[in-house]
Every structure is written in C-alpha cells, then in structure tokens.
C-alpha cells in the first residue's frame, strides 16, 4: 500500500500489517496522488512532476516533467503512466523510458476516446482508465 503526503513524501506500507516499509523522497511539494501496480509506484505532486519509483528498492526510476501546474491524478496502465493536471491536460508517458507519448487537453474530453487516440483503446480497462483521466483533467 502507498500513500502521498503534505510533507512531499511517499510512504510504502506492508499489507496486511500496515507497517511502514520505506519512505520515498524526491518531490519538493505535497504529493496529491499515488498509484501502485506490481513493483512500480507512480506519484504526482504540487511540484508539477510525476515520479516513477521501484517499489522494492525505493529507487527513483524517472522524473516526468511537462505539466505546467499541479499533478492531480496518476495511474499505471501496464507500460504506460497517465497523469492529469490542473493545467487541464492529461499526459500519457512511456513507463520504461519516461518519454511523453501523448498530451490530451480538456477540450478533447468532449470527443469519444477512440477519436482522440486515433483508434480503439486496446483494452476495456485502458479505455475506462483514460476516460477517468480525461474526466479528472477537464474543467
């Protein structure tokens, strides 16, 4: 289990004991959103960055920069990271390289997700997650 905090740290807990396993440091402002998938953690912060962490070692794998203001939501979708920001954008990142692969702006949320992506979403879960991210990034 992971949590983000106003002290700019991400905490990792063992389940079911809820004992603190490690504290991840790197963000410079409060952490607004975290997600855990397998051995990866992603966090979004008021410092406008998204960070990808190795859940086992606590190592920072990537610092993703591109949002111009607070990162409000993050999710991991296999090899992709999705982040939503108060800048009214949703960014999709390659989790392996840290490269930004797509930027969607709030006005694109009124179109079907398939039109925005240029084709059908690869899985129902991916479609649902992208629709949720677009909803979070839309005013």
XYZ file of N, CA, C and O in Angstrom:
556
model
N 0.852 -1.162 0.000
C 0.000 0.000 0.000
C 0.899 1.226 0.000
O 1.976 1.206 0.600
N 0.479 2.278 -0.666
C 1.251 3.515 -0.713
C 0.357 4.703 -0.367
O -0.851 4.669 -0.571
N 1.004 5.745 0.141
C 0.281 6.987 0.426
C 1.172 8.173 0.086
O 2.395 8.091 0.154
N 0.530 9.275 -0.288
C 1.229 10.533 -0.516
C 0.890 11.477 0.612
O -0.126 11.311 1.287
N 1.748 12.475 0.815
C 1.574 13.314 1.987
C 1.945 14.774 1.731
O 2.674 15.094 0.794
N 1.469 15.635 2.616
C 1.773 17.063 2.542
C 3.244 17.359 2.821
O 3.729 18.441 2.500
N 3.977 16.388 3.373
C 5.401 16.607 3.620
C 6.257 16.246 2.400
O 7.480 16.148 2.498
N 5.621 16.051 1.243
C 6.267 15.770 -0.038
C 6.852 14.364 -0.127
O 7.653 14.079 -1.004
N 6.429 13.469 0.743
C 6.963 12.114 0.758
C 5.900 11.094 0.357
O 4.706 11.319 0.529
N 6.379 9.982 -0.171
C 5.535 8.832 -0.496
C 5.926 7.735 0.477
O 7.112 7.439 0.652
N 4.941 7.152 1.128
C 5.216 6.089 2.097
C 4.691 4.760 1.574
O 3.604 4.702 1.002
N 5.495 3.727 1.791
C 5.158 2.377 1.351
C 4.935 1.529 2.595
O 5.786 1.499 3.499
N 3.794 0.843 2.640
C 3.416 0.025 3.788
C 3.259 -1.436 3.377
O 2.818 -1.732 2.266
N 3.579 -2.329 4.290
C 3.340 -3.755 4.088
C 1.867 -4.038 4.350
O 1.249 -3.425 5.217
N 1.323 -4.964 3.590
C -0.059 -5.396 3.794
C -0.027 -6.884 4.100
O 0.673 -7.627 3.431
N -0.682 -7.367 5.128
C -1.763 -6.739 5.882
C -1.328 -6.057 7.177
O -2.168 -5.539 7.904
N -0.026 -6.033 7.495
C 0.409 -5.488 8.788
C 0.339 -3.969 8.859
O 0.274 -3.399 9.937
N 0.386 -3.287 7.713
C 0.406 -1.821 7.624
C 1.631 -1.214 8.286
O 1.624 -0.046 8.669
N 2.693 -1.987 8.395
C 3.950 -1.454 8.912
C 4.652 -0.677 7.807
O 4.656 -1.083 6.643
N 5.250 0.443 8.196
C 5.977 1.270 7.246
C 7.207 0.514 6.752
O 8.018 0.032 7.544
N 7.330 0.394 5.434
C 8.455 -0.310 4.825
C 9.544 0.666 4.411
O 10.725 0.445 4.663
N 9.136 1.769 3.773
C 10.116 2.776 3.345
C 9.417 4.096 3.059
O 8.207 4.128 2.867
N 10.228 5.147 3.031
C 9.759 6.479 2.691
C 10.514 6.925 1.447
O 11.750 6.871 1.414
N 9.787 7.335 0.430
C 10.378 7.770 -0.829
C 10.433 9.296 -0.845
O 9.410 9.958 -0.643
N 11.602 9.822 -1.073
C 11.792 11.266 -1.083
C 12.298 11.738 -2.435
O 13.115 11.067 -3.050
N 11.798 12.882 -2.873
C 12.204 13.443 -4.149
C 11.307 14.595 -4.571
O 11.773 15.560 -5.165
N 10.018 14.476 -4.271
C 9.119 15.593 -4.564
C 9.482 16.767 -3.658
O 10.000 16.579 -2.549
N 9.216 17.963 -4.130
C 9.535 19.156 -3.342
C 8.303 19.829 -2.749
O 8.444 20.756 -1.954
N 7.126 19.361 -3.146
C 5.882 19.897 -2.595
C 4.950 18.729 -2.325
O 5.250 17.588 -2.649
N 3.786 18.989 -1.774
C 2.911 17.905 -1.343
C 2.562 16.944 -2.475
O 2.487 17.327 -3.634
N 2.407 15.682 -2.102
C 2.075 14.623 -3.046
C 0.565 14.437 -3.035
O -0.021 14.111 -2.008
N -0.054 14.657 -4.195
C -1.509 14.656 -4.301
C -2.092 13.320 -4.735
O -3.258 13.039 -4.476
N -1.305 12.495 -5.417
C -1.847 11.259 -5.961
C -0.754 10.209 -6.058
O 0.389 10.526 -6.386
N -1.122 8.963 -5.754
C -0.196 7.843 -5.877
C -0.933 6.643 -6.467
O -2.149 6.526 -6.346
N -0.175 5.768 -7.101
C -0.731 4.522 -7.625
C 0.354 3.456 -7.538
O 1.539 3.751 -7.660
N -0.083 2.227 -7.315
C 0.818 1.087 -7.193
C 0.360 0.010 -8.159
O -0.823 -0.327 -8.195
N 1.283 -0.497 -8.956
C 0.989 -1.633 -9.830
C 2.227 -2.522 -9.861
O 3.299 -2.091 -10.295
N 2.084 -3.747 -9.377
C 3.218 -4.664 -9.346
C 4.347 -4.106 -8.507
O 4.153 -3.762 -7.341
N 5.520 -3.966 -9.106
C 6.674 -3.444 -8.365
C 6.985 -1.996 -8.720
O 8.101 -1.526 -8.540
N 5.963 -1.279 -9.215
C 6.151 0.130 -9.565
C 5.153 1.020 -8.830
O 4.004 0.654 -8.640
N 5.643 2.178 -8.442
C 4.816 3.205 -7.806
C 4.927 4.450 -8.665
O 6.019 4.803 -9.129
N 3.815 5.138 -8.861
C 3.844 6.427 -9.533
C 3.222 7.443 -8.591
O 2.282 7.142 -7.849
N 3.779 8.648 -8.573
C 3.271 9.709 -7.699
C 3.192 11.015 -8.473
O 4.000 11.274 -9.367
N 2.190 11.816 -8.112
C 2.005 13.135 -8.712
C 1.977 14.180 -7.620
O 1.447 13.941 -6.536
N 2.532 15.344 -7.915
C 2.744 16.328 -6.856
C 2.393 17.753 -7.268
O 2.282 18.079 -8.446
N 2.310 18.577 -6.245
C 2.123 20.018 -6.394
C 3.383 20.655 -6.964
O 3.389 21.822 -7.318
N 4.477 19.888 -7.078
C 5.698 20.409 -7.693
C 5.673 20.261 -9.218
O 6.678 20.483 -9.884
N 4.507 19.861 -9.758
C 4.247 19.738 -11.197
C 4.901 18.521 -11.836
O 4.953 18.426 -13.062
N 5.432 17.599 -11.042
C 6.103 16.429 -11.608
C 5.358 15.139 -11.298
O 4.568 15.060 -10.357
N 5.661 14.151 -12.115
C 5.237 12.773 -11.899
C 6.528 11.992 -11.680
O 7.513 12.200 -12.397
N 6.530 11.120 -10.682
C 7.721 10.309 -10.423
C 7.351 8.839 -10.465
O 6.302 8.444 -9.955
N 8.247 8.059 -11.063
C 8.096 6.612 -11.109
C 9.164 6.013 -10.213
O 10.341 6.382 -10.297
N 8.749 5.101 -9.339
C 9.619 4.501 -8.336
C 9.600 2.982 -8.457
O 8.592 2.401 -8.829
N 10.700 2.367 -8.058
C 10.753 0.920 -7.898
C 10.246 0.623 -6.490
O 10.854 1.063 -5.507
N 9.143 -0.108 -6.375
C 8.515 -0.344 -5.071
C 9.385 -1.218 -4.169
O 9.326 -1.099 -2.953
N 10.187 -2.092 -4.762
C 11.016 -2.995 -3.952
C 12.241 -2.304 -3.367
O 12.563 -2.458 -2.196
N 12.916 -1.513 -4.190
C 14.163 -0.875 -3.742
C 13.959 0.553 -3.242
O 14.783 1.071 -2.490
N 12.891 1.200 -3.702
C 12.668 2.598 -3.367
C 13.391 3.559 -4.301
O 13.328 4.773 -4.128
N 14.083 3.014 -5.310
C 14.819 3.863 -6.247
C 13.875 4.667 -7.132
O 12.838 4.164 -7.557
N 14.253 5.913 -7.392
C 13.522 6.739 -8.353
C 13.940 6.298 -9.748
O 15.137 6.264 -10.055
N 12.973 5.947 -10.598
C 13.272 5.480 -11.949
C 13.193 6.610 -12.970
O 14.006 6.672 -13.881
N 12.192 7.486 -12.824
C 12.023 8.607 -13.745
C 11.375 9.776 -13.015
O 10.536 9.578 -12.146
N 11.755 10.978 -13.398
C 11.053 12.195 -13.014
C 10.475 12.749 -14.304
O 11.223 13.101 -15.222
N 9.148 12.778 -14.385
C 8.461 13.171 -15.607
C 8.011 14.622 -15.487
O 7.258 14.977 -14.581
N 8.489 15.446 -16.403
C 8.171 16.864 -16.380
C 7.453 17.246 -17.664
O 7.797 16.765 -18.731
N 6.455 18.095 -17.539
C 5.686 18.525 -18.696
C 4.427 19.272 -18.303
O 3.954 20.127 -19.041
N 3.887 18.949 -17.126
C 2.714 19.684 -16.651
C 3.168 21.057 -16.162
O 4.237 21.197 -15.574
N 2.339 22.079 -16.399
C 2.713 23.438 -16.009
C 2.212 23.816 -14.618
O 2.553 24.891 -14.117
N 1.422 22.941 -14.024
C 0.902 23.188 -12.685
C 0.596 21.833 -12.052
O 0.821 20.797 -12.647
N 0.069 21.810 -10.878
C -0.118 20.615 -10.042
C -0.590 19.383 -10.789
O -1.508 19.445 -11.597
N 0.005 18.267 -10.435
C -0.442 16.970 -10.942
C -1.458 16.431 -9.935
O -1.124 16.184 -8.781
N -2.687 16.271 -10.388
C -3.795 15.907 -9.506
C -4.102 14.419 -9.472
O -4.651 13.920 -8.491
N -3.795 13.708 -10.564
C -4.121 12.285 -10.615
C -3.071 11.538 -11.415
O -2.509 12.075 -12.374
N -2.809 10.307 -10.994
C -1.873 9.440 -11.704
C -2.426 8.019 -11.722
O -3.166 7.623 -10.825
N -2.054 7.267 -12.760
C -2.379 5.849 -12.807
C -1.337 5.139 -13.653
O -0.666 5.747 -14.488
N -1.204 3.849 -13.395
C -0.326 2.982 -14.172
C -1.187 2.040 -14.981
O -2.106 1.424 -14.445
N -0.900 1.943 -16.261
C -1.639 1.047 -17.157
C -0.617 0.210 -17.915
O -0.254 0.535 -19.044
N -0.113 -0.836 -17.277
C 0.889 -1.667 -17.926
C 2.150 -0.883 -18.198
O 2.833 -0.442 -17.281
N 2.451 -0.644 -19.473
C 3.677 0.073 -19.833
C 3.466 1.577 -19.943
O 4.354 2.296 -20.391
N 2.299 2.060 -19.516
C 2.015 3.495 -19.616
C 1.643 4.092 -18.268
O 1.055 3.436 -17.419
N 1.999 5.345 -18.117
C 1.605 6.150 -16.968
C 0.664 7.220 -17.511
O 0.931 7.815 -18.556
N -0.435 7.462 -16.815
C -1.373 8.523 -17.191
C -1.414 9.519 -16.039
O -1.525 9.135 -14.876
N -1.274 10.806 -16.377
C -1.338 11.841 -15.340
C -2.300 12.940 -15.773
O -2.365 13.299 -16.945
N -3.046 13.448 -14.799
C -3.967 14.553 -15.033
C -3.541 15.733 -14.179
O -3.095 15.557 -13.047
N -3.670 16.931 -14.724
C -3.152 18.116 -14.045
C -4.173 19.241 -14.008
O -5.110 19.284 -14.810
N -3.934 20.180 -13.100
C -4.742 21.393 -13.038
C -4.510 22.274 -14.267
O -5.246 23.233 -14.475
N -3.514 21.941 -15.093
C -3.316 22.686 -16.340
C -4.289 22.230 -17.429
O -4.199 22.632 -18.573
N -5.262 21.368 -17.034
C -6.326 20.866 -17.904
C -5.803 19.937 -18.991
O -6.376 19.835 -20.062
N -4.692 19.263 -18.684
C -4.172 18.293 -19.641
C -4.059 16.921 -18.997
O -3.945 16.790 -17.778
N -4.122 15.921 -19.848
C -3.834 14.547 -19.473
C -2.621 14.153 -20.297
O -2.606 14.350 -21.518
N -1.604 13.641 -19.632
C -0.393 13.221 -20.340
C -0.235 11.720 -20.197
O -0.503 11.161 -19.137
N 0.195 11.110 -21.280
C 0.483 9.686 -21.278
C 1.985 9.546 -21.489
O 2.567 10.176 -22.379
N 2.600 8.735 -20.646
C 4.056 8.570 -20.622
C 4.414 7.103 -20.808
O 3.678 6.227 -20.353
N 5.551 6.847 -21.411
C 6.085 5.501 -21.507
C 6.795 5.195 -20.190
O 7.751 5.888 -19.824
N 6.327 4.178 -19.472
C 6.886 3.879 -18.143
C 8.322 3.362 -18.220
O 9.066 3.498 -17.256
N 8.713 2.808 -19.344
C 10.078 2.278 -19.469
C 11.088 3.385 -19.716
O 12.164 3.402 -19.138
N 10.732 4.330 -20.585
C 11.679 5.374 -20.978
C 11.441 6.712 -20.276
O 12.336 7.555 -20.234
N 10.224 6.919 -19.787
C 9.869 8.206 -19.193
C 9.460 9.247 -20.222
O 9.169 10.388 -19.878
N 9.411 8.865 -21.481
C 9.064 9.807 -22.544
C 7.562 10.081 -22.567
O 6.751 9.186 -22.354
N 7.211 11.330 -22.841
C 5.817 11.703 -23.037
C 5.402 11.215 -24.417
O 6.074 11.491 -25.417
N 4.301 10.463 -24.483
C 3.864 9.914 -25.764
C 2.600 10.574 -26.303
O 2.313 10.454 -27.486
N 1.860 11.256 -25.451
C 0.633 11.918 -25.903
C 0.211 12.945 -24.865
O 0.352 12.733 -23.674
N -0.346 14.044 -25.356
C -0.914 15.069 -24.480
C -2.333 15.334 -24.952
O -2.569 15.589 -26.137
N -3.273 15.224 -24.033
C -4.676 15.497 -24.320
C -5.084 16.715 -23.509
O -4.762 16.810 -22.328
N -5.778 17.627 -24.146
C -6.218 18.829 -23.449
C -7.694 18.735 -23.115
O -8.428 17.956 -23.739
N -8.149 19.500 -22.144
C -9.512 19.421 -21.640
C -10.581 19.459 -22.701
O -11.602 18.787 -22.599
N -10.362 20.216 -23.777
C -11.374 20.297 -24.825
C -11.527 18.984 -25.570
O -12.556 18.730 -26.175
N -10.511 18.117 -25.527
C -10.601 16.833 -26.213
C -11.488 15.842 -25.463
O -11.893 14.830 -26.018
N -11.801 16.141 -24.222
C -12.600 15.226 -23.401
C -14.046 15.136 -23.870
O -14.745 14.220 -23.497
N -14.494 16.063 -24.690
C -15.873 16.018 -25.159
C -16.026 15.124 -26.384
O -17.124 14.889 -26.849
N -14.927 14.603 -26.914
C -14.958 13.696 -28.054
C -14.803 12.261 -27.574
O -14.200 12.008 -26.545
N -15.296 11.288 -28.328
C -15.092 9.888 -27.944
C -13.607 9.569 -27.833
O -12.801 10.058 -28.625
N -13.259 8.764 -26.855
C -11.859 8.453 -26.596
C -11.184 7.861 -27.831
O -10.016 8.131 -28.106
N -11.909 7.086 -28.628
C -11.330 6.497 -29.830
C -10.906 7.577 -30.831
O -9.892 7.443 -31.502
N -11.694 8.639 -30.935
C -11.342 9.735 -31.845
C -10.081 10.444 -31.384
O -9.224 10.804 -32.186
N -9.966 10.650 -30.083
C -8.798 11.344 -29.532
C -7.537 10.507 -29.734
O -6.489 11.015 -30.109
N -7.653 9.202 -29.512
C -6.492 8.318 -29.603
C -6.196 7.875 -31.028
O -5.166 7.283 -31.289
N -7.100 8.146 -31.956
C -6.873 7.753 -33.339
C -7.221 6.306 -33.621
O -6.804 5.739 -34.621
N -7.958 5.667 -32.757
C -8.354 4.277 -32.949
C -8.888 3.731 -31.653
O -8.868 4.404 -30.624
N -9.376 2.487 -31.665
C -9.947 1.922 -30.444
C -8.903 1.726 -29.348
O -7.750 1.433 -29.638
N -9.310 1.950 -28.108
C -8.434 1.656 -26.977
C -8.145 0.162 -26.985
O -9.006 -0.642 -27.352
N -6.934 -0.226 -26.607
C -6.516 -1.617 -26.747
C -7.273 -2.561 -25.830
O -7.502 -3.711 -26.182
N -7.677 -2.095 -24.662
C -8.437 -2.936 -23.746
C -9.548 -2.117 -23.120
O -9.485 -0.885 -23.086
N -10.538 -2.813 -22.609
C -11.630 -2.113 -21.915
C -11.086 -1.367 -20.708
O -11.514 -0.248 -20.417
N -10.116 -1.971 -19.998
C -9.534 -1.315 -18.822
C -8.800 -0.043 -19.221
O -8.899 0.978 -18.541
N -8.075 -0.084 -20.341
C -7.355 1.107 -20.805
C -8.341 2.209 -21.180
O -8.142 3.377 -20.842
N -9.417 1.836 -21.853
C -10.431 2.815 -22.237
C -11.055 3.455 -20.996
O -11.187 4.673 -20.914
N -11.402 2.635 -20.020
C -12.016 3.143 -18.795
C -11.061 4.067 -18.042
O -11.449 5.137 -17.579
N -9.797 3.674 -17.938
C -8.817 4.496 -17.216
C -8.579 5.819 -17.924
O -8.481 6.864 -17.281
N -8.512 5.801 -19.244
C -8.305 7.051 -19.988
C -9.523 7.964 -19.880
O -9.385 9.166 -19.751
N -10.709 7.370 -19.911
C -11.907 8.196 -19.753
C -11.922 8.851 -18.361
O -12.262 10.012 -18.237
N -11.509 8.110 -17.347
C -11.460 8.666 -15.982
C -10.417 9.771 -15.913
O -10.644 10.821 -15.309
N -9.267 9.563 -16.538
C -8.220 10.584 -16.515
C -8.677 11.837 -17.242
O -8.434 12.956 -16.783
N -9.374 11.665 -18.370
C -9.885 12.828 -19.091
C -10.905 13.578 -18.240
O -10.907 14.801 -18.214
N -11.755 12.853 -17.549
C -12.753 13.499 -16.689
C -12.076 14.288 -15.585
O -12.514 15.374 -15.238
N -10.986 13.777 -15.035
C -10.264 14.485 -13.973
C -9.563 15.726 -14.489
O -9.393 16.680 -13.765
N -9.154 15.720 -15.764
C -8.419 16.845 -16.315
C -9.298 17.886 -16.953
O -8.821 18.932 -17.352
N -10.591 17.636 -17.059
C -11.496 18.544 -17.721
C -12.116 19.497 -16.691
O -12.461 19.070 -15.599
N -12.231 20.759 -17.014
C -12.800 21.702 -16.026
C -14.251 21.415 -15.694
O -14.968 20.836 -16.420
